[in-house]
mmCIF file of N, CA, C and O in Angstrom:
data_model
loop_
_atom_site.group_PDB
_atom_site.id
_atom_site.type_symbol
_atom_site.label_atom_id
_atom_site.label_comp_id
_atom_site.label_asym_id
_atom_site.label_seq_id
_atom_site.Cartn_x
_atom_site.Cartn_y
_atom_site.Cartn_z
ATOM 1 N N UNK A 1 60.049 -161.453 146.311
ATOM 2 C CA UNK A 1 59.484 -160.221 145.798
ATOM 3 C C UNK A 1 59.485 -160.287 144.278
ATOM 4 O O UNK A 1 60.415 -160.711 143.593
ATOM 5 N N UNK A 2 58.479 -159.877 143.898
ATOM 6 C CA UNK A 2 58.147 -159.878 142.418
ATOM 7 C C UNK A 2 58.324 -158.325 141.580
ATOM 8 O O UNK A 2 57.690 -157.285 141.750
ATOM 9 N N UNK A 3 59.205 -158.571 140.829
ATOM 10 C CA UNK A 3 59.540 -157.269 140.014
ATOM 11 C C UNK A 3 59.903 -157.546 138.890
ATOM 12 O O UNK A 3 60.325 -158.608 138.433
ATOM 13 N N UNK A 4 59.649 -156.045 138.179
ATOM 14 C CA UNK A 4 59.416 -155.723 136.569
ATOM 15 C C UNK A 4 60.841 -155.691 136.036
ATOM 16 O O UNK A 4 61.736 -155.331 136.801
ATOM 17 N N UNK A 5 61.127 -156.045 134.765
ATOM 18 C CA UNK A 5 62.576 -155.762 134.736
ATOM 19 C C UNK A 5 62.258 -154.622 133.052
ATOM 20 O O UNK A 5 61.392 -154.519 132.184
ATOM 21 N N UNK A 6 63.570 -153.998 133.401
ATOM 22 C CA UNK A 6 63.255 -153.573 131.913
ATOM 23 C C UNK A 6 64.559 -152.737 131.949
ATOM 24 O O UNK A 6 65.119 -151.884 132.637
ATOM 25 N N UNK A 7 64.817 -153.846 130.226
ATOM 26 C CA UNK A 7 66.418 -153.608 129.555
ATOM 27 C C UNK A 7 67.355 -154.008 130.411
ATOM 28 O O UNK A 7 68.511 -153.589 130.474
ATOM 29 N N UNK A 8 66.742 -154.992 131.208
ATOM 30 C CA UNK A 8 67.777 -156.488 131.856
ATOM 31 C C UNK A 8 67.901 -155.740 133.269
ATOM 32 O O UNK A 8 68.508 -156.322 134.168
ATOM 33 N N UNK A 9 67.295 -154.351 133.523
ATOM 34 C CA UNK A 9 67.601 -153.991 135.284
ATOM 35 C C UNK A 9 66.304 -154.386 135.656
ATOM 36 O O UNK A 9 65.267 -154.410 134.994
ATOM 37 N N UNK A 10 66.599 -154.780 137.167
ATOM 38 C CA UNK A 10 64.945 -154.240 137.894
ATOM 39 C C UNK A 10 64.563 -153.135 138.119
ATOM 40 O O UNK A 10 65.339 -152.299 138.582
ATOM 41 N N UNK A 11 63.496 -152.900 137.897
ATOM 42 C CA UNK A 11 62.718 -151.564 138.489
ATOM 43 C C UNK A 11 62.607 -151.664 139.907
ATOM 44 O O UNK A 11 61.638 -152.318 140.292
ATOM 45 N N UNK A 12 63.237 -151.258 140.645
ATOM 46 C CA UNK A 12 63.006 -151.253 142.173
ATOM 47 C C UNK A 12 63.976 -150.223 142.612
ATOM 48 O O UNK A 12 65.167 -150.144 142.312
ATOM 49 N N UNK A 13 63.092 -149.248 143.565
ATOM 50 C CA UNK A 13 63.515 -147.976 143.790
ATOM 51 C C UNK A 13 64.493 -148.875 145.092
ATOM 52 O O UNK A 13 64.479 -150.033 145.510
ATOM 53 N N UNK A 14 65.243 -147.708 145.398
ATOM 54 C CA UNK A 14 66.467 -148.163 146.556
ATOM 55 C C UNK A 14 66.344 -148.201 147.756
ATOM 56 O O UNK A 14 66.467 -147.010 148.043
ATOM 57 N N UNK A 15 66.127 -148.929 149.026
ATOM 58 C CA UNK A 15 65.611 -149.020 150.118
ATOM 59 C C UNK A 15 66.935 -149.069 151.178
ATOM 60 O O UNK A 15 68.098 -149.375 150.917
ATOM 61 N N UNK A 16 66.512 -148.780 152.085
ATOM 62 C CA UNK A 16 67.854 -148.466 153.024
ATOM 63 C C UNK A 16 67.932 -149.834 154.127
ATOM 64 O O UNK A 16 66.911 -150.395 154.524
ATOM 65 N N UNK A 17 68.682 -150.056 154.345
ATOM 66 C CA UNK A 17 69.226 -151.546 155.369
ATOM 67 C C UNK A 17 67.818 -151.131 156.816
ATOM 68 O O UNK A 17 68.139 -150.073 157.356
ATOM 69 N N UNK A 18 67.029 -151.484 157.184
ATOM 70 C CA UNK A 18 66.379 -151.005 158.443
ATOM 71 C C UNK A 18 67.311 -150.999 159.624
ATOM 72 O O UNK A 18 67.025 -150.365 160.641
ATOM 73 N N UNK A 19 68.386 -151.672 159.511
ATOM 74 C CA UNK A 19 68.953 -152.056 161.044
ATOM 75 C C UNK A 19 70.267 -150.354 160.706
ATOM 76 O O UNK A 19 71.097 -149.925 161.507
ATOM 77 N N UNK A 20 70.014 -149.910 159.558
ATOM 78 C CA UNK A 20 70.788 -148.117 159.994
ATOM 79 C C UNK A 20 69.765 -147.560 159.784
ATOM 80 O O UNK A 20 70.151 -146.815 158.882
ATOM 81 N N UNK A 21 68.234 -147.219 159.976
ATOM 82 C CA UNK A 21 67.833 -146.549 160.505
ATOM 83 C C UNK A 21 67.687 -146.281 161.665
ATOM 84 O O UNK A 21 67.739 -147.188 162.495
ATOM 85 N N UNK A 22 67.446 -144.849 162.078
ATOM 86 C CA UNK A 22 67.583 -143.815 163.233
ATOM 87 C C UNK A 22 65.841 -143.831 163.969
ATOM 88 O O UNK A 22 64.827 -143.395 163.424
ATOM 89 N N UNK A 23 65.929 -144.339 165.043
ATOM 90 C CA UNK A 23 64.277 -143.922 165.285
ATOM 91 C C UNK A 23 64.050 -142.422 165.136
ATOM 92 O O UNK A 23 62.945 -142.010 164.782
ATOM 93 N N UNK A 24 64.657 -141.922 165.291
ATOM 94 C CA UNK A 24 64.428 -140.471 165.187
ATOM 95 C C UNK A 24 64.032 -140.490 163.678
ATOM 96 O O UNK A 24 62.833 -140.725 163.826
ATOM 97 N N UNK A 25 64.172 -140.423 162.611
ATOM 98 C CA UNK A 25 63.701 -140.586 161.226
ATOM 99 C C UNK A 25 62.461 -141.483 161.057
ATOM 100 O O UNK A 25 61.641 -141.177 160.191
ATOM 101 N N UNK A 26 62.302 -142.383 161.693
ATOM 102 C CA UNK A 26 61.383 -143.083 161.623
ATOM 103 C C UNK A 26 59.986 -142.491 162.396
ATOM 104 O O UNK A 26 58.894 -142.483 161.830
ATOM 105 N N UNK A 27 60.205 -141.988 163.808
ATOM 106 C CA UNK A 27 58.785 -140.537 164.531
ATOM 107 C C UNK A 27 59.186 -139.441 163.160
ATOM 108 O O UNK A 27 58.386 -139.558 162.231
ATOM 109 N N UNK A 28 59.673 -138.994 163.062
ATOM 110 C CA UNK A 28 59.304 -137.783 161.750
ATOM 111 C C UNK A 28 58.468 -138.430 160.866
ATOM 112 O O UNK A 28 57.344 -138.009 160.595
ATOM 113 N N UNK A 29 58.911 -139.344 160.442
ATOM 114 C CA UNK A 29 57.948 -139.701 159.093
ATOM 115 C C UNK A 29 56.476 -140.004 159.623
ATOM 116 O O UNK A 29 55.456 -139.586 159.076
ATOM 117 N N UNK A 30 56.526 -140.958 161.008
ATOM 118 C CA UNK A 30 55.121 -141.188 161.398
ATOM 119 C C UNK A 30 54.414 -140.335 161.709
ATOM 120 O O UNK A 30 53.271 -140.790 161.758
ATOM 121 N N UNK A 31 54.447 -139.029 162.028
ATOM 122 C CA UNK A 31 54.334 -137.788 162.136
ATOM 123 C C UNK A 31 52.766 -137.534 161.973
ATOM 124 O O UNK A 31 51.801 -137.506 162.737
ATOM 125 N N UNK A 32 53.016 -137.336 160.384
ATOM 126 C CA UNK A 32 52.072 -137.112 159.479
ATOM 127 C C UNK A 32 51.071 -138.032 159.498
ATOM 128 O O UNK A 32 51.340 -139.199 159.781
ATOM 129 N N UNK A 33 49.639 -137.600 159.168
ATOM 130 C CA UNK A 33 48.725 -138.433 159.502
ATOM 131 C C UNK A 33 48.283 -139.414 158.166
ATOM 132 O O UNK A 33 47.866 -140.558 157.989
ATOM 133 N N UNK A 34 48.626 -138.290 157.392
ATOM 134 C CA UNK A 34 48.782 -138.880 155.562
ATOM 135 C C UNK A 34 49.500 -140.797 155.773
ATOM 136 O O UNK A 34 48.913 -141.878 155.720
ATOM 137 N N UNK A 35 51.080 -140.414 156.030
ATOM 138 C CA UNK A 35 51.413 -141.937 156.013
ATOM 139 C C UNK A 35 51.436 -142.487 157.331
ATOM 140 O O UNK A 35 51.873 -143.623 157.517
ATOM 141 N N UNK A 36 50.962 -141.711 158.345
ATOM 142 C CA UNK A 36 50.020 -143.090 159.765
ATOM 143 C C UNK A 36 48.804 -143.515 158.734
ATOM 144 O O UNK A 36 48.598 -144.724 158.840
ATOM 145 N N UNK A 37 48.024 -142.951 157.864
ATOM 146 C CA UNK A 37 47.285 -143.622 157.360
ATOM 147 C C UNK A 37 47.812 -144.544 156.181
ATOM 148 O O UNK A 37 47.137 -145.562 156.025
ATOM 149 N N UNK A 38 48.888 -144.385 155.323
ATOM 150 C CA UNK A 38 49.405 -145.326 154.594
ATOM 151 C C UNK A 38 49.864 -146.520 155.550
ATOM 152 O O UNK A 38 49.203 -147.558 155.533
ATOM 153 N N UNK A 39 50.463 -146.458 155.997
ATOM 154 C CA UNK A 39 50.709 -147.756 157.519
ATOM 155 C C UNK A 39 50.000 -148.011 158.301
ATOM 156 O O UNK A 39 50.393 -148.683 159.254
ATOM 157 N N UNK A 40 48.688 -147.589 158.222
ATOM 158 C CA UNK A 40 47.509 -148.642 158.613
ATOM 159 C C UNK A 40 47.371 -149.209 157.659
ATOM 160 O O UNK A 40 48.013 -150.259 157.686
ATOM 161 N N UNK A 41 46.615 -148.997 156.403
ATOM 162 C CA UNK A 41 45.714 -149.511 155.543
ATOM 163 C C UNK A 41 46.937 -150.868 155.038
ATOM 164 O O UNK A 41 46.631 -152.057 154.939
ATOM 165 N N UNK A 42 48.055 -150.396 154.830
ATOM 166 C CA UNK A 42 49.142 -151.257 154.453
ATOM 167 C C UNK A 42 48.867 -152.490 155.604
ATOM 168 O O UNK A 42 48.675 -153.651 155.243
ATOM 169 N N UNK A 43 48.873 -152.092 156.996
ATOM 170 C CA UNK A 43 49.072 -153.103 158.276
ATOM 171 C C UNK A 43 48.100 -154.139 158.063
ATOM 172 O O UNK A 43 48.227 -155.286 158.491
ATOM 173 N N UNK A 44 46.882 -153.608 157.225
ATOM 174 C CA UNK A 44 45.399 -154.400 157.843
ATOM 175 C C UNK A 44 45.607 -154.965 156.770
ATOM 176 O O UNK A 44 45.374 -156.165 156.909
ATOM 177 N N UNK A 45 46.059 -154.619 155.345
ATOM 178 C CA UNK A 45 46.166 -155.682 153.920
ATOM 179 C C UNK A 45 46.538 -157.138 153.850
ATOM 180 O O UNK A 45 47.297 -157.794 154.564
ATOM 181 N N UNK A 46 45.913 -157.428 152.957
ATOM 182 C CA UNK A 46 46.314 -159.083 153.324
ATOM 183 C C UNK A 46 47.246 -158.960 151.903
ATOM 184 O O UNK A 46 48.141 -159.798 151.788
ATOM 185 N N UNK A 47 47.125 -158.225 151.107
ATOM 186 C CA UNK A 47 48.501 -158.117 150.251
ATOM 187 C C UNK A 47 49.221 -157.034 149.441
ATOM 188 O O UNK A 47 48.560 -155.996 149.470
ATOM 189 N N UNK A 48 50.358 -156.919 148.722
ATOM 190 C CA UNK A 48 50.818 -155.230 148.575
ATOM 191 C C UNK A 48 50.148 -154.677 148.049
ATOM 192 O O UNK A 48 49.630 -155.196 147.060
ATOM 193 N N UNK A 49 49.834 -153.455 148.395
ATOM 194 C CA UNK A 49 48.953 -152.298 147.535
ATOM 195 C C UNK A 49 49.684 -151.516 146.292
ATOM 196 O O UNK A 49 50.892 -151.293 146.214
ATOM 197 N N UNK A 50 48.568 -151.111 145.235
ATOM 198 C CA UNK A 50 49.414 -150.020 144.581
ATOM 199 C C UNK A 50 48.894 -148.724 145.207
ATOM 200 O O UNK A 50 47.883 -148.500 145.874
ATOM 201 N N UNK A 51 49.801 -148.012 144.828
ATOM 202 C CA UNK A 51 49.683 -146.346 145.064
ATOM 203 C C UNK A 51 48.464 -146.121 144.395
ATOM 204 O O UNK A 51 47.785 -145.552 145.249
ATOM 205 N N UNK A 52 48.013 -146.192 143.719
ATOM 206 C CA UNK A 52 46.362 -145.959 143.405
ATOM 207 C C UNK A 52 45.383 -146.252 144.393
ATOM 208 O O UNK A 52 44.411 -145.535 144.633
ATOM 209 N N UNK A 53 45.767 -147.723 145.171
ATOM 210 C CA UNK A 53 44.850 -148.173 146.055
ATOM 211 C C UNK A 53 44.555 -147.562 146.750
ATOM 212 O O UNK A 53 43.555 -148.026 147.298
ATOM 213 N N UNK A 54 45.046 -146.027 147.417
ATOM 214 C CA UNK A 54 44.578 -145.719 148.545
ATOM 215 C C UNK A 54 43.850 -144.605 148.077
ATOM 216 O O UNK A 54 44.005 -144.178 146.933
ATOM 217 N N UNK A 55 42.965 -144.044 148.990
ATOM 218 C CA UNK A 55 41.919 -142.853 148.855
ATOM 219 C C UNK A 55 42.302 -141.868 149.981
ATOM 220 O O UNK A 55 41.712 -141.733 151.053
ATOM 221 N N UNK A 56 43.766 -140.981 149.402
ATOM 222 C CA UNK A 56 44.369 -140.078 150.405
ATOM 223 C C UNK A 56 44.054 -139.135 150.066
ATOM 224 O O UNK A 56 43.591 -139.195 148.927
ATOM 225 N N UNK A 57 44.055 -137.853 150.640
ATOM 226 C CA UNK A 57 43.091 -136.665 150.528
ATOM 227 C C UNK A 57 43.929 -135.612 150.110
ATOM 228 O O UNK A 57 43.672 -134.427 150.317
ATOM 229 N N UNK A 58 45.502 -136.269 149.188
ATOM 230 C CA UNK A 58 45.965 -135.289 149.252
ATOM 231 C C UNK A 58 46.366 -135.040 147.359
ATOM 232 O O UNK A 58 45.681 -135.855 146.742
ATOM 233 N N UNK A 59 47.002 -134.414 146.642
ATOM 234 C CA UNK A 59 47.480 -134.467 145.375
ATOM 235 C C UNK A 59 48.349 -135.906 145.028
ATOM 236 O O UNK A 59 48.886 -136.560 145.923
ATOM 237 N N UNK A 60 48.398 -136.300 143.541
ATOM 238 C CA UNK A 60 49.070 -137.649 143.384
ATOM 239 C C UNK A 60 50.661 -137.057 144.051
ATOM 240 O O UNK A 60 51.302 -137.762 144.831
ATOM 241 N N UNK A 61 51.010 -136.064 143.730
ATOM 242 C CA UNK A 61 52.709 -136.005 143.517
ATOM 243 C C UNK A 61 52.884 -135.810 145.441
ATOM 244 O O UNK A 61 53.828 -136.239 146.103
ATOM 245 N N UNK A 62 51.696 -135.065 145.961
ATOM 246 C CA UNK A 62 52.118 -135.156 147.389
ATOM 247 C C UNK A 62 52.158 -136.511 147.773
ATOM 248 O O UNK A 62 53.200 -136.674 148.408
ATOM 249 N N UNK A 63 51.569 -137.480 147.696
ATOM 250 C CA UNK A 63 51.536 -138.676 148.013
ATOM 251 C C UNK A 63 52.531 -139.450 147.735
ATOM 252 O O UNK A 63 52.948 -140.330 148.488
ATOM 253 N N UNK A 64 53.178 -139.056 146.148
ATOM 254 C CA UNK A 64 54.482 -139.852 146.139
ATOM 255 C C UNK A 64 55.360 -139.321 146.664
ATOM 256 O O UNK A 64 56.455 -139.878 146.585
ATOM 257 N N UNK A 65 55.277 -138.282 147.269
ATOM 258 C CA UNK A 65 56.321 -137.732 148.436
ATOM 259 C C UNK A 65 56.408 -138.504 149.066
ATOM 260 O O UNK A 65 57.328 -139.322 149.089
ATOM 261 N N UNK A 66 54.861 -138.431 150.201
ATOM 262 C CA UNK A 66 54.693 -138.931 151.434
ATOM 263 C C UNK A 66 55.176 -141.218 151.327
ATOM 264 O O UNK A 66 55.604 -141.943 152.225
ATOM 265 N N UNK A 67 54.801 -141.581 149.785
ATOM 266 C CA UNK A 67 55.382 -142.722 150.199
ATOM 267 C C UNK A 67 57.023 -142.868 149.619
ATOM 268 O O UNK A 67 57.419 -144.031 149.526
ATOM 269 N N UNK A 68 57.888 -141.899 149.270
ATOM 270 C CA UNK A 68 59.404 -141.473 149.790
ATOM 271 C C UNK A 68 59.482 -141.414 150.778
ATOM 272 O O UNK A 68 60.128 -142.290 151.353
ATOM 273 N N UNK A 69 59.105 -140.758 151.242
ATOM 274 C CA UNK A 69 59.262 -140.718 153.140
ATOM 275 C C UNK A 69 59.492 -141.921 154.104
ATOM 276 O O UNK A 69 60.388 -142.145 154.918
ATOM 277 N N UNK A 70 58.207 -142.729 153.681
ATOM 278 C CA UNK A 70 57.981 -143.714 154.411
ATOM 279 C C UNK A 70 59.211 -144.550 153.630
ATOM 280 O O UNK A 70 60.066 -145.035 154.370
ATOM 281 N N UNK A 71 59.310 -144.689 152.630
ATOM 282 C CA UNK A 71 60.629 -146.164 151.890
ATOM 283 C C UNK A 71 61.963 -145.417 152.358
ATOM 284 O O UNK A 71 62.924 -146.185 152.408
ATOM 285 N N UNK A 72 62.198 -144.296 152.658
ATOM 286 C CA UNK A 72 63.685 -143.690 153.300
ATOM 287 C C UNK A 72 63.676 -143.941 154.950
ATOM 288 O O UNK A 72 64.645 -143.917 155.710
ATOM 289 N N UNK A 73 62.618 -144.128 155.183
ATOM 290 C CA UNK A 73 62.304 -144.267 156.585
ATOM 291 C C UNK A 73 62.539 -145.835 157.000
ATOM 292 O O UNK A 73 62.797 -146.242 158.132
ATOM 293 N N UNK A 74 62.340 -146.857 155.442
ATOM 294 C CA UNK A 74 62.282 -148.066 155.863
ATOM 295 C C UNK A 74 60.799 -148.690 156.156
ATOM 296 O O UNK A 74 60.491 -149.874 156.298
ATOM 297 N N UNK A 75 60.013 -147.571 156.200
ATOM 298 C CA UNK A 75 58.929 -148.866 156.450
ATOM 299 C C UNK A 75 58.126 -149.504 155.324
ATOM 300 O O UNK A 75 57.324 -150.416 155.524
ATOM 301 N N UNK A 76 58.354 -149.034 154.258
ATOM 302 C CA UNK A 76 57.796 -149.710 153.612
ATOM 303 C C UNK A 76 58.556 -150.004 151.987
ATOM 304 O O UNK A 76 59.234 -149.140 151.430
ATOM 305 N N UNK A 77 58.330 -151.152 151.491
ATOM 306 C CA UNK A 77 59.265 -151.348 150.396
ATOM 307 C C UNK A 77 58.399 -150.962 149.148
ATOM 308 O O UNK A 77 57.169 -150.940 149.088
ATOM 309 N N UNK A 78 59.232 -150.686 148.243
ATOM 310 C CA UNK A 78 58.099 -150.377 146.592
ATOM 311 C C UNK A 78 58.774 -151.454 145.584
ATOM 312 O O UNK A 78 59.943 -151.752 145.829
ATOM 313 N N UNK A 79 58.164 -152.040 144.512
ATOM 314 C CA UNK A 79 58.276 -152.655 143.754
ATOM 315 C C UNK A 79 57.656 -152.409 142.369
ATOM 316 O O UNK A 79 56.464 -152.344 142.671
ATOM 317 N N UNK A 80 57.732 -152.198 140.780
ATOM 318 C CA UNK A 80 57.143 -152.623 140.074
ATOM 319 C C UNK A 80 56.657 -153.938 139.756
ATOM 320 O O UNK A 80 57.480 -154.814 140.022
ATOM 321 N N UNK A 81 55.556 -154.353 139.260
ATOM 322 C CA UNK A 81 54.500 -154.960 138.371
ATOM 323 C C UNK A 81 53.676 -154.629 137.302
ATOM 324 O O UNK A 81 52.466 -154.422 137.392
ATOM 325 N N UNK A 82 54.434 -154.575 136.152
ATOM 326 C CA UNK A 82 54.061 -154.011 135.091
ATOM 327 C C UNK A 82 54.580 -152.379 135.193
ATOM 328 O O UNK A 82 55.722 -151.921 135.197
ATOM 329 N N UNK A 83 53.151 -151.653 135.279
ATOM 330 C CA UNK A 83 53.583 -150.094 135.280
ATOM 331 C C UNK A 83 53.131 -150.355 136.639
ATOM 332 O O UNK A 83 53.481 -149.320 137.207
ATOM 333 N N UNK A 84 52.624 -151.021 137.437
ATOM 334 C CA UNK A 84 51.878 -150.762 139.247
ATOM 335 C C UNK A 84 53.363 -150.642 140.175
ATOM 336 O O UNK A 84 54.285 -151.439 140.343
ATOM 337 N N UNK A 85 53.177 -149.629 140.540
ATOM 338 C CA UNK A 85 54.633 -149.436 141.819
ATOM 339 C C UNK A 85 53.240 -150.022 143.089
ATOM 340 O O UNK A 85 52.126 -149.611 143.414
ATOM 341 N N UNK A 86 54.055 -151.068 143.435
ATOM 342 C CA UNK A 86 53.167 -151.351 144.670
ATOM 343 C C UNK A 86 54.207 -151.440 145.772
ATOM 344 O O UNK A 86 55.432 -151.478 145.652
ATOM 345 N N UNK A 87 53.292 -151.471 147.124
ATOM 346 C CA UNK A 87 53.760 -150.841 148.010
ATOM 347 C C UNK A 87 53.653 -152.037 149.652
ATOM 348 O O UNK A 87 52.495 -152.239 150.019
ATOM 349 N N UNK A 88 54.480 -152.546 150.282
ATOM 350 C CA UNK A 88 54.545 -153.179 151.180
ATOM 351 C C UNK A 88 54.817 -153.174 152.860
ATOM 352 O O UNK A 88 55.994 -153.232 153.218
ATOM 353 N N UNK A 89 54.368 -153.145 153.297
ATOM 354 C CA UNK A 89 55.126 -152.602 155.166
ATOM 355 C C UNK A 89 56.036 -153.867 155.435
ATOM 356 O O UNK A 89 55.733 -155.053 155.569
ATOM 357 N N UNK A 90 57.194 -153.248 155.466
ATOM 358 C CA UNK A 90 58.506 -154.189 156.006
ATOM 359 C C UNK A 90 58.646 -154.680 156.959
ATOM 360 O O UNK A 90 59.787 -154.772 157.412
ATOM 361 N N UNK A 91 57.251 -155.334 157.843
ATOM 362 C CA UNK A 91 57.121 -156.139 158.764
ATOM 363 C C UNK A 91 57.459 -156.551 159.688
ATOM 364 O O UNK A 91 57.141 -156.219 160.829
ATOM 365 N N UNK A 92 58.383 -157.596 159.235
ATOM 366 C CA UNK A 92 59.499 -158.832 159.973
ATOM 367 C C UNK A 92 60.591 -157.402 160.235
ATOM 368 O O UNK A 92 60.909 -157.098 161.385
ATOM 369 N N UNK A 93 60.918 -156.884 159.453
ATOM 370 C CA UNK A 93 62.204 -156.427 159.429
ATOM 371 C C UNK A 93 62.585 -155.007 160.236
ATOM 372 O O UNK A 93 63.685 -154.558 160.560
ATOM 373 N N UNK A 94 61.404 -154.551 160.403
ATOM 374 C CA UNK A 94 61.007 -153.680 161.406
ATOM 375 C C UNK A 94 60.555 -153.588 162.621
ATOM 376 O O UNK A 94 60.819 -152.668 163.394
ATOM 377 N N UNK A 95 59.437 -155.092 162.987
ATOM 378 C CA UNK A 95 59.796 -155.540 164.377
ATOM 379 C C UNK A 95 60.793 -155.336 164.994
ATOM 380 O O UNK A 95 60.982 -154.672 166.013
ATOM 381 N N UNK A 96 61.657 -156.089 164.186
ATOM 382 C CA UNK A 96 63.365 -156.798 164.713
ATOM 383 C C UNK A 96 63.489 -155.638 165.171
ATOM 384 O O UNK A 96 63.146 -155.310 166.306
ATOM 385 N N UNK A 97 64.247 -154.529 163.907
ATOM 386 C CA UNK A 97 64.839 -153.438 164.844
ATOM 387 C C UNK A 97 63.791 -152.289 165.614
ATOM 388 O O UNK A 97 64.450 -151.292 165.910
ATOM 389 N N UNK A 98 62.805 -152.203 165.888
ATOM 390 C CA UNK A 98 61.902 -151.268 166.753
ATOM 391 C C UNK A 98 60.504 -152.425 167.052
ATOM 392 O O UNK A 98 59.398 -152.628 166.551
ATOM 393 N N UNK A 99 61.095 -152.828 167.847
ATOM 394 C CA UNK A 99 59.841 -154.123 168.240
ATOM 395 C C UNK A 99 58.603 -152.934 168.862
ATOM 396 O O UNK A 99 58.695 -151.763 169.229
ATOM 397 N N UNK A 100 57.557 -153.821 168.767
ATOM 398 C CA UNK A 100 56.523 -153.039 169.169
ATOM 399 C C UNK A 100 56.100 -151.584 168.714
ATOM 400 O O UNK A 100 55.056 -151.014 169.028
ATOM 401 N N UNK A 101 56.877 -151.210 168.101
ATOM 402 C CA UNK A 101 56.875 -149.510 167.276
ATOM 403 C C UNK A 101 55.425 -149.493 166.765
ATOM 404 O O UNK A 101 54.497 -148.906 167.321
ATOM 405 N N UNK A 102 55.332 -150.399 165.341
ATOM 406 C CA UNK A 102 54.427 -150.472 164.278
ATOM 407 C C UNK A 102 53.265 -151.128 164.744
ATOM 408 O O UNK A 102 52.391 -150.949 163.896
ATOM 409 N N UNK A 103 52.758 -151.923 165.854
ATOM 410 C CA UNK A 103 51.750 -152.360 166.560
ATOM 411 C C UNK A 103 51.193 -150.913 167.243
ATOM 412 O O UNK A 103 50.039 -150.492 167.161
ATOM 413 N N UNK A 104 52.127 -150.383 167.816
ATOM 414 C CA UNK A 104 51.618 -149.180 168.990
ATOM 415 C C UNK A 104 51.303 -147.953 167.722
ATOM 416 O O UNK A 104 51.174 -146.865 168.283
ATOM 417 N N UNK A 105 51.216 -147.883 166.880
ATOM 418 C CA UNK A 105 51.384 -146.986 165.893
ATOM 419 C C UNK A 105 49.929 -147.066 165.162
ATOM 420 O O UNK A 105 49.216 -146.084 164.958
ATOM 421 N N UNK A 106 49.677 -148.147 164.874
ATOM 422 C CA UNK A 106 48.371 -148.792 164.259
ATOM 423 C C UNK A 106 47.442 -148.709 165.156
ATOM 424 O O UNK A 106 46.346 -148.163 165.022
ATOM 425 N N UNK A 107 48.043 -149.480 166.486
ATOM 426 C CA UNK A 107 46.723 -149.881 166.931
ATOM 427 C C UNK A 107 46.154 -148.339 167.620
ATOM 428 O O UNK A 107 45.297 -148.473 168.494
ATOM 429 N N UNK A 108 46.457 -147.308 167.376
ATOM 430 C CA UNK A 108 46.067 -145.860 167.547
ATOM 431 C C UNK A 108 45.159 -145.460 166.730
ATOM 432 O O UNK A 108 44.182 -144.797 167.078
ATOM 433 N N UNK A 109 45.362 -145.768 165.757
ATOM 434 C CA UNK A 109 44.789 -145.378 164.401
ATOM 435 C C UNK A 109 42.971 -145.629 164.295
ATOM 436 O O UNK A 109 42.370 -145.355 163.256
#
């Protein structure tokens, strides 16, 4: 993973272990159709998006809610690049602990 550093820290917001998340936290967040649509467009990418990239229908600051949600939830990681917070679906690491979840989730969409 590629990140910004600045004044010798990384910029990288704090992500939670996936294997202590709760499925129950994880259906709340998918909930919303806002980030079922951030976890498609993320699913079908061939690489991380920034938060600009998407065309969500909602205010900037609701959106950086909605992708809190999803990085407390685990599914997706954030990173700086430069000033770009970009944005990744935690894949591998979410299979593992909810196999089949994020396939059945998408392929709805």
């Amino acid at each position: 993973m590629v990140t910004a550093q600045r004044g010798g820290q990384e910029r990288v917001p704090p992500h939670p272990d996936v294997r202590t998340i709760h499925l129950q936290q994880v259906l709340e967040a998918l909930v919303d159709p806002v980030r079922r649509r951030i976890v498609s467009e993320l699913h079908t990418a061939e690489q991380d998006l920034s938060c600009g990239a998407f065309d969500l229908p909602v205010s900037k600051s609701t959106a950086t809610h909605h992708f809190h949600v999803l990085r407390e939830a685990g599914l997706i990681r954030q990173y700086y690049v430069g000033t770009s917070r970009l944005n990744g679906l935690r894949r591998e690491e979410f299979d593992e602990a909810f196999p089949g979840l994020l396939q059945a989730v998408v392929g709805r969409e």
